[in-house]
Coordinates of N, CA and C in Angstrom, one line a residue:
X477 N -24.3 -48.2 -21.5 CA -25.4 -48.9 -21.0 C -26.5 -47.9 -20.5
X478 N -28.0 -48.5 -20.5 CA -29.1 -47.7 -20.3 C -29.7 -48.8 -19.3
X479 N -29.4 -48.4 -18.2 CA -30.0 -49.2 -16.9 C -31.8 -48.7 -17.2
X480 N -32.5 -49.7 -17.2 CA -33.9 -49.8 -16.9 C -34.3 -48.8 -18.4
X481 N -33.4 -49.0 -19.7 CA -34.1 -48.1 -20.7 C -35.1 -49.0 -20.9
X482 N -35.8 -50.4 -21.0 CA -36.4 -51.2 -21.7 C -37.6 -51.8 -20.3
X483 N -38.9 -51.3 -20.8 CA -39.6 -51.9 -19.5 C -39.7 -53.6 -19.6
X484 N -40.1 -54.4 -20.6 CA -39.7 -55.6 -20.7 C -38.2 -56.3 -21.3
X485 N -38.0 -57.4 -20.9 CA -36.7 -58.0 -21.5 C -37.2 -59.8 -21.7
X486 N -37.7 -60.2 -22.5 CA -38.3 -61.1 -23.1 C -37.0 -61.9 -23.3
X487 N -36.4 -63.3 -22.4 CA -35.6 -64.1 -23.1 C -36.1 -65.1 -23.5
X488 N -35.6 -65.0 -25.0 CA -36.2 -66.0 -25.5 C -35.0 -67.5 -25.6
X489 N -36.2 -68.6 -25.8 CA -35.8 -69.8 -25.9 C -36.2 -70.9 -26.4
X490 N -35.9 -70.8 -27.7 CA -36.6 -71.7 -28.6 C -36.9 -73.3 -28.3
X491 N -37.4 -73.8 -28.9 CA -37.5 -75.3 -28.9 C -37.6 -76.1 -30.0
X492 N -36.5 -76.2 -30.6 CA -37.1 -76.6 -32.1 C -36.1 -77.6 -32.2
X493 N -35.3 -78.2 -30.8 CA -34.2 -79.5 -30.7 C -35.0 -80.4 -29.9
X494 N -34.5 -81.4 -29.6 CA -35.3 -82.3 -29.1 C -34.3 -83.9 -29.5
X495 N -34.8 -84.7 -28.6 CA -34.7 -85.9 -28.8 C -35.8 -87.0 -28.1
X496 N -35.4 -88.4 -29.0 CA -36.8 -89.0 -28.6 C -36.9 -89.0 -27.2
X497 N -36.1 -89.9 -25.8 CA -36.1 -89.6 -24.6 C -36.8 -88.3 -23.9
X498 N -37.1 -86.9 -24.5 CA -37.5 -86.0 -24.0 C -38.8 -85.8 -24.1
X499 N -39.2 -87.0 -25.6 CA -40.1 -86.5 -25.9 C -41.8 -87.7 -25.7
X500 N -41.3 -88.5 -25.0 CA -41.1 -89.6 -24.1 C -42.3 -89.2 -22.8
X501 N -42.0 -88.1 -22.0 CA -42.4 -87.7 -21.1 C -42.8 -86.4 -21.1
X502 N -42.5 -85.4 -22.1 CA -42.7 -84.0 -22.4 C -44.1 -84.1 -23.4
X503 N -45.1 -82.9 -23.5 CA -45.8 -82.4 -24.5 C -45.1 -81.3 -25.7
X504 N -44.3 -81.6 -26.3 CA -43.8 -81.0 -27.3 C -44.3 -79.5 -27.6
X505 N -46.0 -79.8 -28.1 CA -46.3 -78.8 -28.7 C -46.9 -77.6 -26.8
X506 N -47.3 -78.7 -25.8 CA -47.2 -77.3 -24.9 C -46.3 -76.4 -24.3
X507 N -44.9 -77.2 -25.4 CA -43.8 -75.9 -24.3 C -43.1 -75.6 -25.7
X508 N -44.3 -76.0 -26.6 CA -43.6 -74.9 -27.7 C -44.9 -74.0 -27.4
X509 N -45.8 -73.6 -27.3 CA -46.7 -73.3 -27.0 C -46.7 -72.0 -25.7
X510 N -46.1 -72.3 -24.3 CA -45.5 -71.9 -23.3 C -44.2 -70.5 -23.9
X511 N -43.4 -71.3 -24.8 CA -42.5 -70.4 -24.7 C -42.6 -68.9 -25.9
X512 N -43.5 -69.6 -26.8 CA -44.0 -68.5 -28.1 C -44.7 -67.3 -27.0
X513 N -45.7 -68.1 -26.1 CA -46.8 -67.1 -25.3 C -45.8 -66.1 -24.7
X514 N -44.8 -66.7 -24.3 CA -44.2 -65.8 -23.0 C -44.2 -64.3 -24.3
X515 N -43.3 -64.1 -25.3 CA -43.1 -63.4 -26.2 C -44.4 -62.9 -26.8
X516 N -45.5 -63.3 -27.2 CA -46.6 -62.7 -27.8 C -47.0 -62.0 -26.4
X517 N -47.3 -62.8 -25.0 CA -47.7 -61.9 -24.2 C -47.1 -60.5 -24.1
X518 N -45.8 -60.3 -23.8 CA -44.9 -59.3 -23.8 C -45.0 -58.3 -24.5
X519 N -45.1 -58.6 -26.0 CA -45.5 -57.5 -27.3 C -46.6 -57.5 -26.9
X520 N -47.7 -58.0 -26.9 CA -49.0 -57.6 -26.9 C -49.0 -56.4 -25.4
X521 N -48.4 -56.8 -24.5 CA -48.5 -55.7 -23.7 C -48.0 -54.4 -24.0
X522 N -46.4 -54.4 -24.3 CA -46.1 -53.4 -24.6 C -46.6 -52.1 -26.2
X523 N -47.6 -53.0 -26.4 CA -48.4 -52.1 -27.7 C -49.5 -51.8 -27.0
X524 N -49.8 -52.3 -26.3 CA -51.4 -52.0 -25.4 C -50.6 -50.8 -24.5
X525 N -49.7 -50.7 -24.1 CA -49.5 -50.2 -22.8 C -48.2 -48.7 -23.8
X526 N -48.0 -48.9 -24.6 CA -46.4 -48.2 -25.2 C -45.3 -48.4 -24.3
X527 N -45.2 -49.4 -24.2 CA -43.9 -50.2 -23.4 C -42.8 -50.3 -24.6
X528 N -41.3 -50.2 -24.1 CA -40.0 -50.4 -25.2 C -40.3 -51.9 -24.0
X529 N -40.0 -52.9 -25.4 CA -39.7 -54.4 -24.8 C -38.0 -54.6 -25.8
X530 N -37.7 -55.5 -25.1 CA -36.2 -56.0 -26.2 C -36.8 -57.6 -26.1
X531 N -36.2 -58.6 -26.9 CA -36.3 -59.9 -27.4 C -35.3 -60.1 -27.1
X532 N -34.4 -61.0 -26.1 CA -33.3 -61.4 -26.0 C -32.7 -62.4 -26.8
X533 N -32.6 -62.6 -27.5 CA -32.2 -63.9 -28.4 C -31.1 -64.8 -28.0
X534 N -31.6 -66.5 -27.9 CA -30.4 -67.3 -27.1 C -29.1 -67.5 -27.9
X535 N -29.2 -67.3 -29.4 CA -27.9 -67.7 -30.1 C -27.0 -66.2 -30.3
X536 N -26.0 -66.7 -30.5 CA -25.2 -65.1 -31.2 C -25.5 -64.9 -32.4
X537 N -25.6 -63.8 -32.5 CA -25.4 -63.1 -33.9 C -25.0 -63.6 -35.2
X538 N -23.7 -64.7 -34.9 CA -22.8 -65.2 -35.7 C -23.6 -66.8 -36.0
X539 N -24.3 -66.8 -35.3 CA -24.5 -68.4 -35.4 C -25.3 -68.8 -36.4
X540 N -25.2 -69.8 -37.2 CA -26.0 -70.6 -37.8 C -27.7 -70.8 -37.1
X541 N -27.7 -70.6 -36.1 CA -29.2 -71.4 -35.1 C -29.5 -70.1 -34.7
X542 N -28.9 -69.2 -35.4 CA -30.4 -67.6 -35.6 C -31.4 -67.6 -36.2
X543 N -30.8 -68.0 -37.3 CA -32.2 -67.4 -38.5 C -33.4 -68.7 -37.3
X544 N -32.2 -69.9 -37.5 CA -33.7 -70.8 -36.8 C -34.6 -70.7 -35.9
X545 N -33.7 -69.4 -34.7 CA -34.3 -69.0 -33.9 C -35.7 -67.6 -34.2
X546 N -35.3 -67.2 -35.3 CA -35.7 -66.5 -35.9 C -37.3 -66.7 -36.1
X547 N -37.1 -67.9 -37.0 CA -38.1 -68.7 -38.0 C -39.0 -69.1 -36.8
X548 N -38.8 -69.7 -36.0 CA -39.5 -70.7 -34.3 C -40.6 -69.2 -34.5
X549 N -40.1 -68.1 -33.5 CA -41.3 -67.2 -33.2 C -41.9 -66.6 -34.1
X550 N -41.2 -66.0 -35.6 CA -42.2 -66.1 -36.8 C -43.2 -66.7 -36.8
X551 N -43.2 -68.0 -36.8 CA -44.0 -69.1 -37.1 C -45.2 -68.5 -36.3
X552 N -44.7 -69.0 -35.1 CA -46.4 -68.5 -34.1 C -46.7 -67.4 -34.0
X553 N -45.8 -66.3 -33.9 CA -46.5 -64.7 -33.7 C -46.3 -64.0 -35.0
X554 N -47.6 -63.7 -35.5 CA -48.1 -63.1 -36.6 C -48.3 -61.7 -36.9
X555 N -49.1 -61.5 -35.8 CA -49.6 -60.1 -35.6 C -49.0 -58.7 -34.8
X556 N -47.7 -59.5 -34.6 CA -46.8 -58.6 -34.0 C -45.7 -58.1 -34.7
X557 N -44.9 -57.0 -35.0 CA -43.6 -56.7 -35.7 C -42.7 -56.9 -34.9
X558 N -41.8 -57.2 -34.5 CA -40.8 -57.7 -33.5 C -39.2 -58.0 -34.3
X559 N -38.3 -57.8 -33.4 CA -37.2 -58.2 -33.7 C -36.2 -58.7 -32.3
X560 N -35.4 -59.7 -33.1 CA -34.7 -60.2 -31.5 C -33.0 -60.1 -31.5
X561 N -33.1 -59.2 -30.4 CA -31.8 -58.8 -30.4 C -30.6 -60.0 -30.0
X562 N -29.9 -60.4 -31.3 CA -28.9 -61.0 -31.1 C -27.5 -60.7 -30.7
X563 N -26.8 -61.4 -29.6 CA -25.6 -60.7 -29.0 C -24.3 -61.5 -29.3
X564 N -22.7 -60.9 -28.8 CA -21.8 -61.9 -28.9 C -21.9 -61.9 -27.5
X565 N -21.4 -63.4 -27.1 CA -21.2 -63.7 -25.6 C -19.8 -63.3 -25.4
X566 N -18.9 -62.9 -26.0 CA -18.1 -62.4 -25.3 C -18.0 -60.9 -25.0
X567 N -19.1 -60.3 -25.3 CA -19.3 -58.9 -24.9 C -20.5 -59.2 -23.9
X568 N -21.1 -59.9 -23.4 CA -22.2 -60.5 -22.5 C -23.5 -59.7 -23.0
X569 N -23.9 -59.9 -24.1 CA -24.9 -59.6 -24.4 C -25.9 -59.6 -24.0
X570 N -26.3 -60.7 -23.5 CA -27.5 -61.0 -23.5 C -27.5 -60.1 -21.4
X571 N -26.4 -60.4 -20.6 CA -26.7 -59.5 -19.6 C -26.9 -57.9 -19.4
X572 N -26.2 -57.5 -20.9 CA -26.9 -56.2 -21.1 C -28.1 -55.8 -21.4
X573 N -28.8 -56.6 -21.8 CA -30.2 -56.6 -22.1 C -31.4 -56.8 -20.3
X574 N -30.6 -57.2 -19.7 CA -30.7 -57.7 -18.7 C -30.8 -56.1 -17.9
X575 N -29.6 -55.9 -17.8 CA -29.5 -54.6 -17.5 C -30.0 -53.4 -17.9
X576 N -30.2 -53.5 -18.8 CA -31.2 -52.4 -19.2 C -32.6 -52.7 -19.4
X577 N -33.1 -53.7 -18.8 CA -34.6 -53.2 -18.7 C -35.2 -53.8 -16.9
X578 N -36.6 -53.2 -17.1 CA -37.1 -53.0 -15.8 C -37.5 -54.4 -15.1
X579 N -38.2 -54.9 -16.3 CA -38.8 -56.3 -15.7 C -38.8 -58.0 -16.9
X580 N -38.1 -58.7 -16.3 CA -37.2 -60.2 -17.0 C -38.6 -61.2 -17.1
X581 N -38.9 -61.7 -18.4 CA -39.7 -62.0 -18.5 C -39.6 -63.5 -19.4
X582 N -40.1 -65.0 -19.0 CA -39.2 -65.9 -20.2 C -39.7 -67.3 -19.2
X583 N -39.4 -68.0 -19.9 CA -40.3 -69.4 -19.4 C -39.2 -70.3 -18.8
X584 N -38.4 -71.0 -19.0 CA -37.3 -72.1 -18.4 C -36.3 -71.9 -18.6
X585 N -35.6 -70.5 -18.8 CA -34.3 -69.8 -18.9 C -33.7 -69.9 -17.9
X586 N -32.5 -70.4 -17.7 CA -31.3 -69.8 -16.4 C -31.1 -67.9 -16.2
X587 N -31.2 -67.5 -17.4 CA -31.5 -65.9 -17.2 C -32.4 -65.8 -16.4
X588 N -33.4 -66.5 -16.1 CA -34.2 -65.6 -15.3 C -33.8 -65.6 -14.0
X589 N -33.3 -66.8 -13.2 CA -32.5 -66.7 -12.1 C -31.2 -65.5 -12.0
X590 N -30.7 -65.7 -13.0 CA -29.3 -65.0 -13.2 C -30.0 -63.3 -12.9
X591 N -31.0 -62.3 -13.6 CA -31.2 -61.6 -13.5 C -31.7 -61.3 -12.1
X592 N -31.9 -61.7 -10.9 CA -31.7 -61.5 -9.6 C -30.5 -60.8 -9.1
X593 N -29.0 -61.2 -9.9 CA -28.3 -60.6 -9.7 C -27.7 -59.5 -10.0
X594 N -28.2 -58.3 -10.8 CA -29.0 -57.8 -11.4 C -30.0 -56.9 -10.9
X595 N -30.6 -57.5 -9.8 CA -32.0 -56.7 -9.1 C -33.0 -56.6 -10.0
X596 N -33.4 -57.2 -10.5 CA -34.6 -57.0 -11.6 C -35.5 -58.1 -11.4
X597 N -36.5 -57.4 -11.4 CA -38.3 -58.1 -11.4 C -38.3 -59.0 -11.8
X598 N -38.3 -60.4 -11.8 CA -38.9 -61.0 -12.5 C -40.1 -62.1 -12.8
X599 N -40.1 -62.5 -13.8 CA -42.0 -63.1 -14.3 C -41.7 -64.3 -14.9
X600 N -42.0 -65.6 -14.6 CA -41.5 -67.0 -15.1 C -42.7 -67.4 -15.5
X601 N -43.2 -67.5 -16.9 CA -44.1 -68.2 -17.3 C -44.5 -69.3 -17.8
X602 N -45.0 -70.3 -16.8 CA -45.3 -71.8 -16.7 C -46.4 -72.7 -17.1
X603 N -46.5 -72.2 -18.4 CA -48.2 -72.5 -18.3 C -48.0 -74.1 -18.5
X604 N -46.8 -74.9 -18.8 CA -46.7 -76.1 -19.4 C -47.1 -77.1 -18.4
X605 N -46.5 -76.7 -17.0 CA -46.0 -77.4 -16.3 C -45.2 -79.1 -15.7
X606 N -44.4 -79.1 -16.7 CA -43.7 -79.6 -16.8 C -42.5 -80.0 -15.4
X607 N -42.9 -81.0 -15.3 CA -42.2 -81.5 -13.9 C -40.8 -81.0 -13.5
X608 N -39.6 -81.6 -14.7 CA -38.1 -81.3 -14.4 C -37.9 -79.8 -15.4
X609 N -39.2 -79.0 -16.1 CA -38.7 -77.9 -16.7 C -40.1 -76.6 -15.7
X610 N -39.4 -76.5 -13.9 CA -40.0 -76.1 -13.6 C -39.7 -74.9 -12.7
X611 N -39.8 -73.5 -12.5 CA -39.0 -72.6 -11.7 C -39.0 -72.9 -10.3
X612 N -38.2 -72.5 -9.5 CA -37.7 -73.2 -8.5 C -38.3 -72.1 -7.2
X613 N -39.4 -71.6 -7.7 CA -40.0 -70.5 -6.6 C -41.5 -70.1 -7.0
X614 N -42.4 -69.7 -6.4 CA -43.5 -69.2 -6.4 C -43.8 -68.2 -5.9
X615 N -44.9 -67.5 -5.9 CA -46.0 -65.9 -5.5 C -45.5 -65.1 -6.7
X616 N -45.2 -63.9 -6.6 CA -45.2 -62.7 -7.6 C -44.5 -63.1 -8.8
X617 N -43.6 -63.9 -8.4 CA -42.6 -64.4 -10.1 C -43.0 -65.3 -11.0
X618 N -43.9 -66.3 -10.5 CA -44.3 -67.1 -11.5 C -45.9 -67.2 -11.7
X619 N -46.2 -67.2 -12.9 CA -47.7 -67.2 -13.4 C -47.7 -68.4 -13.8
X620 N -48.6 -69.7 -13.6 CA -48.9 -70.8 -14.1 C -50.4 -70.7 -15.0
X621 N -51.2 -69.6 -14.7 CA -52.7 -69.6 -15.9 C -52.2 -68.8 -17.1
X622 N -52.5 -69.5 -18.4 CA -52.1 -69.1 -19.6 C -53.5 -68.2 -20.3
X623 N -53.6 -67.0 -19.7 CA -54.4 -65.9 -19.7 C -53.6 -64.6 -20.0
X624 N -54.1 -64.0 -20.9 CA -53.6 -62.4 -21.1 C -53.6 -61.5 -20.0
X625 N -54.6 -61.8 -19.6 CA -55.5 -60.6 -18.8 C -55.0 -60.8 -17.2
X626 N -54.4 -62.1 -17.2 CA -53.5 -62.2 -16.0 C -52.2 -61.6 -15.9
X627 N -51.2 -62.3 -16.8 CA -50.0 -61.6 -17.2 C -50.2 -60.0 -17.3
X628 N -51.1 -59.6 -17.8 CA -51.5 -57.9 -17.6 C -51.3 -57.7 -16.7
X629 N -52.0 -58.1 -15.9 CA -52.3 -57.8 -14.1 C -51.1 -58.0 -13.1
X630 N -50.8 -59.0 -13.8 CA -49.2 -59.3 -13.0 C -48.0 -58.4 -13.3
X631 N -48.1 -58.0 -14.6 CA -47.0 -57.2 -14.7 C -47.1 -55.6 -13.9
X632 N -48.3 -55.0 -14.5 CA -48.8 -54.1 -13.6 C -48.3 -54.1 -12.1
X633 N -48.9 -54.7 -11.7 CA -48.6 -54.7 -10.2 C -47.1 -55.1 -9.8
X634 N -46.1 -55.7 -10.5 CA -45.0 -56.0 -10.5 C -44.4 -54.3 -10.8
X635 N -44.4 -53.7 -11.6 CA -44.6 -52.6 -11.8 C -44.3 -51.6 -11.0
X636 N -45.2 -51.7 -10.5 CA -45.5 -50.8 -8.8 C -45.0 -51.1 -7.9
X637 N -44.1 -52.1 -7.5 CA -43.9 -52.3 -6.6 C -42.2 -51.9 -6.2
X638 N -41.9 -51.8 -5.8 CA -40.4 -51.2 -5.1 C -39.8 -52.6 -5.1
X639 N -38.7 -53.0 -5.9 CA -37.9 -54.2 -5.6 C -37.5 -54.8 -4.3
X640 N -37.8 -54.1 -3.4 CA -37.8 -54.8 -2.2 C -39.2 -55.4 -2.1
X641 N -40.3 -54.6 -2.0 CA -41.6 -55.0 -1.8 C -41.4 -56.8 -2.7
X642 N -40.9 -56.6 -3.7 CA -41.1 -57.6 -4.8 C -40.5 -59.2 -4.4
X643 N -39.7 -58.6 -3.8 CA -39.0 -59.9 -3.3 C -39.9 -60.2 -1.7
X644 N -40.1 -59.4 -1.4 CA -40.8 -59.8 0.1 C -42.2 -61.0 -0.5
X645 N -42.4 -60.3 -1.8 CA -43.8 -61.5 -2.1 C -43.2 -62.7 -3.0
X646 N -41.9 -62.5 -3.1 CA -40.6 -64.3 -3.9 C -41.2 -65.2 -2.9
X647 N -41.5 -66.2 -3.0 CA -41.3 -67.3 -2.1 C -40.1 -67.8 -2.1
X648 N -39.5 -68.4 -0.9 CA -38.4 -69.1 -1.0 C -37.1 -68.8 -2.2
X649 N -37.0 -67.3 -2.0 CA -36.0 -66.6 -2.9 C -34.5 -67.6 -2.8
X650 N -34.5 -67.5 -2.0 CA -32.9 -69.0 -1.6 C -32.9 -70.1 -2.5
X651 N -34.2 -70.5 -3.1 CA -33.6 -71.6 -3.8 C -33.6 -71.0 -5.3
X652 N -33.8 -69.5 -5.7 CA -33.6 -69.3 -6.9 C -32.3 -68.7 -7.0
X653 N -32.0 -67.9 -5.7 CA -30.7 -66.7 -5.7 C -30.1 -67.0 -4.4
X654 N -28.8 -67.1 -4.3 CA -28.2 -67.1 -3.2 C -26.9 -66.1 -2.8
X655 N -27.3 -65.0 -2.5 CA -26.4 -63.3 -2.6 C -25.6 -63.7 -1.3
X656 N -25.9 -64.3 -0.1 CA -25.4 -65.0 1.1 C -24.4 -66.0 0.8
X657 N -24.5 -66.8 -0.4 CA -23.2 -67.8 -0.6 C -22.7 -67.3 -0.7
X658 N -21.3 -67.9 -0.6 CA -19.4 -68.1 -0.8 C -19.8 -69.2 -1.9
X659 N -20.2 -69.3 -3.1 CA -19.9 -70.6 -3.9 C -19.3 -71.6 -3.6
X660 N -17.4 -71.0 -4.3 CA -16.5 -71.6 -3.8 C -16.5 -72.0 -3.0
X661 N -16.4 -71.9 -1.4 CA -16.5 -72.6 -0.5 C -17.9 -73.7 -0.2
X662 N -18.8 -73.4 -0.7 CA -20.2 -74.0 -0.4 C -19.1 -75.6 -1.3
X663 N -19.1 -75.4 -2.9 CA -18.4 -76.6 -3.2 C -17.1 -77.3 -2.8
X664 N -16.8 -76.7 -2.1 CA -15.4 -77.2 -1.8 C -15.4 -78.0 -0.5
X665 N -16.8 -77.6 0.6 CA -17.3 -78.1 1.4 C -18.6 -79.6 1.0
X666 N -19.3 -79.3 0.1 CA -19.5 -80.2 -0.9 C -18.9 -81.5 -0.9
X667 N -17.8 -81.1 -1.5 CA -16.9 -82.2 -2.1 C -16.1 -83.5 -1.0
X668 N -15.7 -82.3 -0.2 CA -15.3 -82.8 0.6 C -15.7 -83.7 1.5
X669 N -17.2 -83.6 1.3 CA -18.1 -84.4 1.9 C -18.4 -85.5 1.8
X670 N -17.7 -85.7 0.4 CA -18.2 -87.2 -0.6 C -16.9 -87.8 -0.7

């Protein structure tokens, strides 16, 4: 492993499933829209900037719903050469990707909470805003204006700042990470309750 070899870690997460119910109360095309950006933003930085980025890819390697995953960001990003690193989950792939780079970048992933544990920066991009597909914290981690020239700026200064500094500007880090729980017990006390 190469701790912090990769200054971005782009997980990606397609949208190309769906059912009617979802689609019901969702804009389809702006969180297909939301999650291509997160990825075009990323490359576009790291070629403006000579940043190493990795593409986290949500399926394994083995899977049938690669190429599909494949095909999804093809579609929208054109002008970029890119490849997305496919993993097995039983070698935790996708947390090595995690682990080796500097700053977690991805729109309505559980990775991006998970990457807290981890210590790594991260950047939730929301341009959809979507009610129940929404990150569970605000200030330096999530960008809601679907601008370049912000996401620049954000990263940048995300950048610079010392992972403590970073977290002092998380809002309400507690409801994304909880390094203070006992789980087990938190549910077990839970339960017991009901």
């Amino acid at each position: 492993l190469k701790k912090n070899f990769y200054d971005l870690c782009v997980i990606c997460d397609p949208y190309f499933f769906t059912n009617d119910k979802e689609l019901i109360n969702m804009d389809y095309n702006l969180i297909v829209e939301n999650i291509y950006k997160v990825a075009e933003y990323a490359l576009r930085y790291s070629k403006k900037f000579n940043k190493k980025v990795i593409l986290s890819g949500k399926y394994q390697a083995n899977s049938y719903l690669k190429k599909a995953e494949e095909l999804f960001y093809q579609n929208y990003i054109k002008d970029h050469n890119f490849k997305i690193s496919f993993n097995n989950r039983k070698d935790f792939g996708n947390y090595k990707n995690l682990y080796e780079s500097k700053i977690i970048v991805g729109y309505s992933s559980t990775m991006l909470r998970e990457a807290f544990a981890f210590d790594k920066k991260v950047l939730c991009l929301d341009f959809a805003n979507i009610q129940n597909i929404e990150f569970p914290s605000e200030g330096i981690c999530l960008l809601k204006k679907k601008k370049y020239d912000l996401f620049e700026k954000r990263i940048e200064l995300i950048e610079k700042l010392s992972y403590k500094d970073y977290l002092n500007q998380v809002h309400d880090l507690k409801s994304i990470y909880r390094l203070d729980l006992n789980t087990v017990n938190f549910l077990k006390h839970k339960l017991e309750l009901n």
